Amino acid sequence: MAVIGFIGLGNMGGPMAINLVNAGHSVKVFDLSSEAIKHVVTKGGLAASSAVEAAQESDVVISMLPSGKHVEGLYVSSSQPLFDVVKKDALIIDSSTIDAATAKRVCEIAEQRGLSFVDAPVSGGVAGAVAGTLAIMVGATDAQFAEAKPILLNMGQNIFHAGASGAGQIAKCCNNMLLSVLMAGTAEALNMGVKNGLDPAVLSQIMLQSSGNNWALQKYNPYPNVMEGVPSSNGYQGGFQVDLMYKDLGLAMDISHQSGSPAPMGSQAKSLYSMHKSKGNGALDFSSIMQLYQD
Ligand code: NAD
């Protein structure tokens, strides 16, 4: 069993760290929020007083932070960067969703210093983090992936080697851009059906058995009370926030521009989420884009 330093114990990082504890690892945890640390400590985590303390004697360091600037700050540019203190043979895994350019830059700096850093963003939401069923897409060398996979299997079910450094972040962006398009399109079709007198449950059944079938209809119907146990039937609480989808679409647009890959559908979805967010809906689940059509 490994000694693991885990930094960033929010909605996702908290349950991921707990799953590592449950798998028998010794997990030293740190977050800027002492409440977040306390929660993981009640489940068997070991409190660290700083990110440095969590990381410096650990075999594996995992971070789950909001964005690229937090990740770069933690490892490279803060007053006590972790690259200065980690063990030379430690495996460093960043599971935050960040821009691929930052992920690659931090990886290059790690390489220059003889350290091993991989990007391993996740998909599956808070429910997947709690259940340990996340999909995890890794940007790494073959050797790094082989080393990371057994650790990642404690937090996820489907672990993919997406490619070299940064490829995990690109794969995550492609997936979430497609998800946003599917969700907006599903809401658009349901709204048009309902406005023309159809029952949303009946229309959902028809589309599920027809060529419009997709993940949003199967697992995450955006129309209230069509499906049990999803955010749309719970006032759009919980789930995956509009703010985070908007952030991910911004990352996708950056990749689109940098690589010259046209993304008109993703761009349209970003505009829709931008309008929805500007109406004060940033904290709602992303399936609440339904309300933009209903309004
Ligand atoms: P969150 O805001 O709930 O958690 C982030 C945590 O990081 C907070 O507890 C914050 O205090 C901590 N933090 C920030 N800077 C820190 C620092 N320097 N040192 C220590 N702790 C620090 O966010 P989340 O929902 O857990 O998401 C984390 C990452 O996972 C994001 O990149 C997000 O895009 C991605 N993600 C989220 C979901 C989801 O459904 N929430 C799904 C997939 C991926």
Short mmCIF file of C-alpha atoms and ligand atoms in Angstrom, two decimals:
data_model
loop_
_atom_site.label_atom_id
_atom_site.label_comp_id
_atom_site.label_asym_id
_atom_site.label_seq_id
_atom_site.Cartn_x
_atom_site.Cartn_y
_atom_site.Cartn_z
CA MET A 1 0.00 0.00 0.00
CA ALA A 2 1.23 3.47 -0.87
CA VAL A 3 1.70 6.67 1.08
CA ILE A 4 -0.37 9.22 -0.86
CA GLY A 5 -0.55 13.00 -0.50
CA PHE A 6 -3.92 14.32 -1.67
CA ILE A 7 -4.47 18.05 -2.24
CA GLY A 8 -7.89 19.55 -3.00
CA LEU A 9 -10.73 17.90 -1.10
CA GLY A 10 -13.76 19.53 -2.71
CA ASN A 11 -16.84 17.90 -4.19
CA MET A 12 -14.70 15.52 -6.23
CA GLY A 13 -11.39 15.33 -4.36
CA GLY A 14 -13.02 14.55 -0.99
CA PRO A 15 -14.71 11.33 -2.07
CA MET A 16 -11.75 10.34 -4.26
CA ALA A 17 -9.41 10.64 -1.24
CA ILE A 18 -11.84 8.61 0.87
CA ASN A 19 -11.84 5.83 -1.74
CA LEU A 20 -8.04 5.71 -1.52
CA VAL A 21 -8.32 5.41 2.28
CA ASN A 22 -10.90 2.63 1.86
CA ALA A 23 -8.50 0.80 -0.44
CA GLY A 24 -5.98 0.68 2.42
CA HIS A 25 -3.57 3.44 1.43
CA SER A 26 -2.14 5.89 3.93
CA VAL A 27 -3.58 9.19 2.68
CA LYS A 28 -2.28 12.55 3.91
CA VAL A 29 -4.81 15.20 2.97
CA PHE A 30 -4.73 18.98 2.60
CA ASP A 31 -7.20 21.64 1.46
CA LEU A 32 -7.47 25.39 2.06
CA SER A 33 -10.74 24.55 3.85
CA SER A 34 -10.24 22.97 7.28
CA GLU A 35 -13.81 21.62 7.10
CA ALA A 36 -12.93 19.68 3.96
CA ILE A 37 -9.87 18.19 5.72
CA LYS A 38 -11.93 17.26 8.78
CA HIS A 39 -14.47 15.42 6.67
CA VAL A 40 -11.86 13.16 5.08
CA VAL A 41 -10.11 12.67 8.44
CA THR A 42 -13.38 11.30 9.92
CA LYS A 43 -13.15 8.63 7.20
CA GLY A 44 -9.56 7.68 8.00
CA GLY A 45 -7.46 10.28 6.17
CA LEU A 46 -4.47 11.87 7.92
CA ALA A 47 -4.59 15.67 8.26
CA ALA A 48 -1.64 17.59 6.83
CA SER A 49 -1.02 21.19 7.87
CA SER A 50 0.08 22.24 4.37
CA ALA A 51 0.32 20.94 0.83
CA VAL A 52 4.07 20.56 1.42
CA GLU A 53 3.47 18.31 4.45
CA ALA A 54 0.99 16.20 2.46
CA ALA A 55 3.41 15.78 -0.45
CA GLN A 56 6.97 15.65 0.82
CA GLU A 57 7.24 12.06 2.06
CA SER A 58 4.61 10.59 -0.26
CA ASP A 59 5.08 7.94 -2.95
CA VAL A 60 2.17 9.38 -4.92
CA VAL A 61 0.88 12.98 -4.94
CA ILE A 62 -2.61 13.65 -6.29
CA SER A 63 -4.20 17.07 -6.85
CA MET A 64 -7.85 17.89 -7.57
CA LEU A 65 -8.02 21.68 -7.92
CA PRO A 66 -10.30 24.15 -9.73
CA SER A 67 -8.13 25.34 -12.63
CA GLY A 68 -4.73 25.59 -14.32
CA LYS A 69 -3.50 28.54 -12.28
CA HIS A 70 -4.10 26.62 -9.05
CA VAL A 71 -2.21 23.60 -10.40
CA GLU A 72 0.74 25.64 -11.70
CA GLY A 73 0.82 27.55 -8.41
CA LEU A 74 0.81 24.39 -6.33
CA TYR A 75 3.64 22.64 -8.16
CA VAL A 76 5.73 25.42 -9.71
CA SER A 77 5.14 29.04 -8.80
CA SER A 78 3.90 29.36 -5.20
CA SER A 79 6.24 30.39 -2.39
CA GLN A 80 6.68 26.70 -1.48
CA PRO A 81 6.20 24.80 -4.75
CA LEU A 82 5.71 21.07 -4.40
CA PHE A 83 8.28 20.32 -7.11
CA ASP A 84 10.86 21.59 -4.61
CA VAL A 85 9.89 19.08 -1.92
CA VAL A 86 8.49 15.88 -3.48
CA LYS A 87 10.54 12.67 -3.43
CA LYS A 88 12.52 12.20 -6.66
CA ASP A 89 10.73 8.92 -7.43
CA ALA A 90 7.24 10.14 -6.51
CA LEU A 91 4.45 9.79 -9.07
CA ILE A 92 2.52 13.07 -9.37
CA ILE A 93 -1.03 12.84 -10.71
CA ASP A 94 -3.10 15.92 -11.44
CA SER A 95 -6.78 14.99 -11.81
CA SER A 96 -8.08 18.57 -12.07
CA THR A 97 -9.72 19.63 -15.34
CA ILE A 98 -7.33 22.28 -16.67
CA ASP A 99 -6.10 23.59 -20.00
CA ALA A 100 -3.87 21.16 -21.85
CA ALA A 101 -1.19 23.83 -22.39
CA THR A 102 -0.71 24.27 -18.63
CA ALA A 103 -0.74 20.50 -18.10
CA LYS A 104 2.02 20.07 -20.72
CA ARG A 105 4.05 23.00 -19.37
CA VAL A 106 3.94 21.68 -15.80
CA CYS A 107 4.88 18.22 -17.09
CA GLU A 108 7.87 19.65 -18.99
CA ILE A 109 9.08 21.48 -15.88
CA ALA A 110 8.71 18.24 -13.92
CA GLU A 111 10.76 16.37 -16.55
CA GLN A 112 13.51 19.02 -16.45
CA ARG A 113 13.72 18.43 -12.71
CA GLY A 114 13.73 14.64 -13.01
CA LEU A 115 10.16 14.31 -11.69
CA SER A 116 7.17 12.37 -13.01
CA PHE A 117 3.91 14.28 -13.61
CA VAL A 118 0.81 13.01 -15.43
CA ASP A 119 -2.55 14.59 -16.27
CA ALA A 120 -5.50 12.39 -15.33
CA PRO A 121 -8.79 14.32 -15.45
CA VAL A 122 -11.97 12.48 -14.59
CA SER A 123 -15.54 12.15 -15.81
CA GLY A 124 -18.55 10.84 -13.93
CA GLY A 125 -19.44 13.65 -11.55
CA VAL A 126 -19.73 13.62 -7.78
CA ALA A 127 -21.81 10.41 -7.86
CA GLY A 128 -19.01 8.69 -9.78
CA ALA A 129 -16.40 10.05 -7.37
CA VAL A 130 -18.35 8.72 -4.36
CA ALA A 131 -19.00 5.32 -5.97
CA GLY A 132 -15.42 5.00 -7.27
CA THR A 133 -16.69 4.54 -10.82
CA LEU A 134 -15.08 7.53 -12.53
CA ALA A 135 -13.76 7.38 -16.07
CA ILE A 136 -10.19 8.64 -15.94
CA MET A 137 -8.26 9.74 -19.05
CA VAL A 138 -4.53 9.86 -18.67
CA GLY A 139 -1.87 11.83 -20.53
CA ALA A 140 1.41 10.05 -19.80
CA THR A 141 4.18 7.81 -21.11
CA ASP A 142 3.53 4.06 -21.18
CA ALA A 143 5.66 3.58 -18.06
CA GLN A 144 3.90 6.37 -16.18
CA PHE A 145 0.50 4.99 -17.17
CA ALA A 146 1.44 1.51 -15.94
CA GLU A 147 2.47 3.00 -12.59
CA ALA A 148 -0.60 5.25 -12.28
CA LYS A 149 -3.28 2.76 -13.30
CA PRO A 150 -3.42 0.64 -10.10
CA ILE A 151 -3.77 3.81 -8.01
CA LEU A 152 -6.41 5.28 -10.32
CA LEU A 153 -8.41 2.03 -10.19
CA ASN A 154 -9.12 2.82 -6.52
CA MET A 155 -11.06 5.89 -7.68
CA GLY A 156 -12.37 4.91 -11.09
CA GLN A 157 -13.61 2.00 -13.16
CA ASN A 158 -12.50 2.87 -16.68
CA ILE A 159 -8.93 4.08 -16.91
CA PHE A 160 -7.79 5.17 -20.38
CA HIS A 161 -4.33 5.96 -21.72
CA ALA A 162 -5.35 8.90 -23.93
CA GLY A 163 -1.82 9.59 -25.18
CA ALA A 164 1.21 11.67 -24.22
CA SER A 165 1.25 14.54 -21.70
CA GLY A 166 -1.82 16.79 -22.08
CA ALA A 167 -3.82 14.15 -23.98
CA GLY A 168 -5.97 13.40 -20.93
CA GLN A 169 -7.06 17.03 -20.80
CA ILE A 170 -7.80 17.11 -24.54
CA ALA A 171 -9.91 13.93 -24.29
CA LYS A 172 -11.83 15.36 -21.33
CA CYS A 173 -12.55 18.58 -23.27
CA CYS A 174 -13.75 16.71 -26.36
CA ASN A 175 -16.09 14.62 -24.22
CA ASN A 176 -17.55 17.54 -22.30
CA MET A 177 -18.03 19.63 -25.44
CA LEU A 178 -20.01 16.74 -26.96
CA LEU A 179 -21.97 16.34 -23.71
CA SER A 180 -22.98 20.01 -23.75
CA VAL A 181 -24.18 19.73 -27.33
CA LEU A 182 -26.17 16.57 -26.56
CA MET A 183 -27.74 18.13 -23.47
CA ALA A 184 -28.70 21.39 -25.23
CA GLY A 185 -30.07 19.49 -28.24
CA THR A 186 -32.10 17.19 -26.01
CA ALA A 187 -33.57 20.13 -24.08
CA GLU A 188 -34.35 21.91 -27.36
CA ALA A 189 -36.23 18.89 -28.78
CA LEU A 190 -38.13 18.21 -25.55
CA ASN A 191 -39.18 21.84 -25.25
CA MET A 192 -40.45 21.94 -28.84
CA GLY A 193 -42.44 18.74 -28.30
CA VAL A 194 -44.01 20.00 -25.08
CA LYS A 195 -44.84 23.41 -26.61
CA ASN A 196 -46.71 21.45 -29.26
CA GLY A 197 -48.75 19.44 -26.80
CA LEU A 198 -46.63 16.32 -26.28
CA ASP A 199 -46.07 14.67 -22.91
CA PRO A 200 -42.29 14.96 -22.18
CA ALA A 201 -42.21 11.37 -20.83
CA VAL A 202 -43.84 9.99 -23.97
CA LEU A 203 -41.59 12.03 -26.26
CA SER A 204 -38.54 10.87 -24.28
CA GLN A 205 -39.59 7.22 -24.75
CA ILE A 206 -40.06 7.78 -28.49
CA MET A 207 -36.65 9.43 -28.92
CA LEU A 208 -34.97 6.79 -26.73
CA GLN A 209 -36.13 4.13 -29.20
CA SER A 210 -35.41 6.28 -32.26
CA SER A 211 -32.39 7.80 -33.90
CA GLY A 212 -32.25 10.75 -31.46
CA ASN A 213 -31.29 8.40 -28.59
CA ASN A 214 -28.34 9.71 -26.58
CA TRP A 215 -26.76 9.76 -23.11
CA ALA A 216 -28.83 12.74 -21.89
CA LEU A 217 -32.06 10.87 -22.63
CA GLN A 218 -30.75 7.58 -21.25
CA LYS A 219 -29.24 8.74 -17.99
CA TYR A 220 -29.94 12.39 -17.33
CA ASN A 221 -33.24 13.58 -18.78
CA PRO A 222 -33.31 17.40 -18.42
CA TYR A 223 -37.11 17.67 -18.25
CA PRO A 224 -38.39 17.73 -14.64
CA ASN A 225 -40.00 14.55 -13.31
CA VAL A 226 -39.49 12.41 -16.39
CA MET A 227 -36.72 10.43 -14.69
CA GLU A 228 -36.20 9.67 -11.00
CA GLY A 229 -32.97 10.43 -9.16
CA VAL A 230 -31.59 13.02 -11.58
CA PRO A 231 -31.06 16.74 -10.89
CA SER A 232 -33.98 17.81 -13.15
CA SER A 233 -36.35 16.07 -10.74
CA ASN A 234 -34.68 17.77 -7.77
CA GLY A 235 -34.77 21.46 -8.72
CA TYR A 236 -31.51 21.00 -10.66
CA GLN A 237 -29.58 20.68 -7.38
CA GLY A 238 -26.39 18.59 -7.14
CA GLY A 239 -24.82 17.06 -10.23
CA PHE A 240 -22.46 18.99 -12.52
CA GLN A 241 -22.67 22.76 -12.19
CA VAL A 242 -23.35 25.15 -15.07
CA ASP A 243 -20.24 27.08 -13.94
CA LEU A 244 -18.06 24.00 -14.46
CA MET A 245 -19.60 23.20 -17.85
CA TYR A 246 -19.01 26.80 -18.88
CA LYS A 247 -15.38 26.52 -17.73
CA ASP A 248 -14.91 23.28 -19.69
CA LEU A 249 -16.42 24.83 -22.83
CA GLY A 250 -13.96 27.72 -22.50
CA LEU A 251 -11.12 25.18 -22.42
CA ALA A 252 -12.63 23.43 -25.47
CA MET A 253 -12.81 26.73 -27.39
CA ASP A 254 -9.13 27.40 -26.55
CA ILE A 255 -8.19 24.00 -27.99
CA SER A 256 -10.36 24.66 -31.04
CA HIS A 257 -8.61 28.00 -31.70
CA GLN A 258 -5.12 26.76 -30.97
CA SER A 259 -5.46 23.72 -33.21
CA GLY A 260 -7.59 25.31 -35.95
CA SER A 261 -10.31 22.67 -35.44
CA PRO A 262 -13.71 24.17 -36.21
CA ALA A 263 -16.17 23.77 -33.30
CA PRO A 264 -19.36 25.62 -34.30
CA MET A 265 -21.57 23.32 -32.23
CA GLY A 266 -19.37 23.68 -29.16
CA SER A 267 -19.27 27.43 -29.67
CA GLN A 268 -23.06 27.58 -29.84
CA ALA A 269 -23.34 25.45 -26.70
CA LYS A 270 -20.91 27.80 -24.94
CA SER A 271 -23.12 30.79 -25.88
CA LEU A 272 -26.19 29.02 -24.52
CA TYR A 273 -24.43 28.16 -21.25
CA SER A 274 -23.10 31.72 -21.04
CA MET A 275 -26.64 33.15 -21.31
CA HIS A 276 -27.95 30.63 -18.78
CA LYS A 277 -25.11 31.39 -16.35
CA SER A 278 -25.63 35.16 -16.70
CA LYS A 279 -29.18 34.71 -15.43
CA GLY A 280 -27.77 33.56 -12.10
CA ASN A 281 -27.91 29.80 -12.76
CA GLY A 282 -24.19 29.02 -12.40
CA ALA A 283 -24.67 26.81 -9.34
CA LEU A 284 -27.45 24.69 -10.89
CA ASP A 285 -26.83 21.37 -12.58
CA PHE A 286 -25.99 21.70 -16.29
CA SER A 287 -29.22 19.96 -17.37
CA SER A 288 -31.00 23.14 -16.17
CA ILE A 289 -30.22 24.51 -19.67
CA MET A 290 -33.79 23.19 -20.13
CA GLN A 291 -34.99 26.36 -18.36
CA LEU A 292 -33.33 28.61 -20.94
CA TYR A 293 -35.65 27.12 -23.58
CA GLN A 294 -38.67 27.20 -21.30
CA ASP A 295 -38.07 30.87 -20.42
P1 NAD B 1 -14.44 22.20 -5.65
O1 NAD B 1 -14.45 23.67 -5.84
O2 NAD B 1 -15.56 21.53 -4.93
O3 NAD B 1 -13.06 21.75 -4.94
C1 NAD B 1 -11.83 22.35 -5.15
C2 NAD B 1 -11.10 22.33 -3.82
O4 NAD B 1 -9.77 22.75 -4.03
C3 NAD B 1 -11.71 23.25 -2.77
O5 NAD B 1 -12.03 22.49 -1.62
C4 NAD B 1 -10.62 24.28 -2.51
O6 NAD B 1 -10.57 24.71 -1.18
C5 NAD B 1 -9.38 23.49 -2.87
N1 NAD B 1 -8.22 24.29 -3.21
C6 NAD B 1 -8.12 25.29 -4.10
N2 NAD B 1 -6.85 25.74 -4.16
C7 NAD B 1 -6.13 25.00 -3.28
C8 NAD B 1 -4.78 24.98 -2.88
N3 NAD B 1 -3.89 25.81 -3.39
N4 NAD B 1 -4.40 24.08 -1.96
C9 NAD B 1 -5.28 23.23 -1.44
N5 NAD B 1 -6.60 23.18 -1.76
C10 NAD B 1 -7.01 24.07 -2.68
O7 NAD B 1 -14.29 21.58 -7.12
P2 NAD B 1 -14.63 20.08 -7.60
O8 NAD B 1 -16.04 20.01 -8.04
O9 NAD B 1 -14.10 19.12 -6.60
O10 NAD B 1 -13.74 20.03 -8.93
C11 NAD B 1 -12.33 19.87 -8.90
C12 NAD B 1 -11.84 19.67 -10.32
O11 NAD B 1 -12.52 18.54 -10.89
C13 NAD B 1 -12.16 20.87 -11.24
O12 NAD B 1 -11.08 21.04 -12.11
C14 NAD B 1 -13.41 20.41 -11.99
O13 NAD B 1 -13.52 21.02 -13.26
C15 NAD B 1 -13.17 18.92 -12.09
N6 NAD B 1 -14.39 18.09 -12.23
C16 NAD B 1 -15.49 18.35 -11.49
C17 NAD B 1 -16.61 17.54 -11.64
C18 NAD B 1 -17.88 17.78 -10.83
O14 NAD B 1 -18.93 17.20 -11.17
N7 NAD B 1 -17.82 18.58 -9.76
C19 NAD B 1 -16.59 16.45 -12.54
C20 NAD B 1 -15.43 16.20 -13.25
C21 NAD B 1 -14.32 17.02 -13.08
#
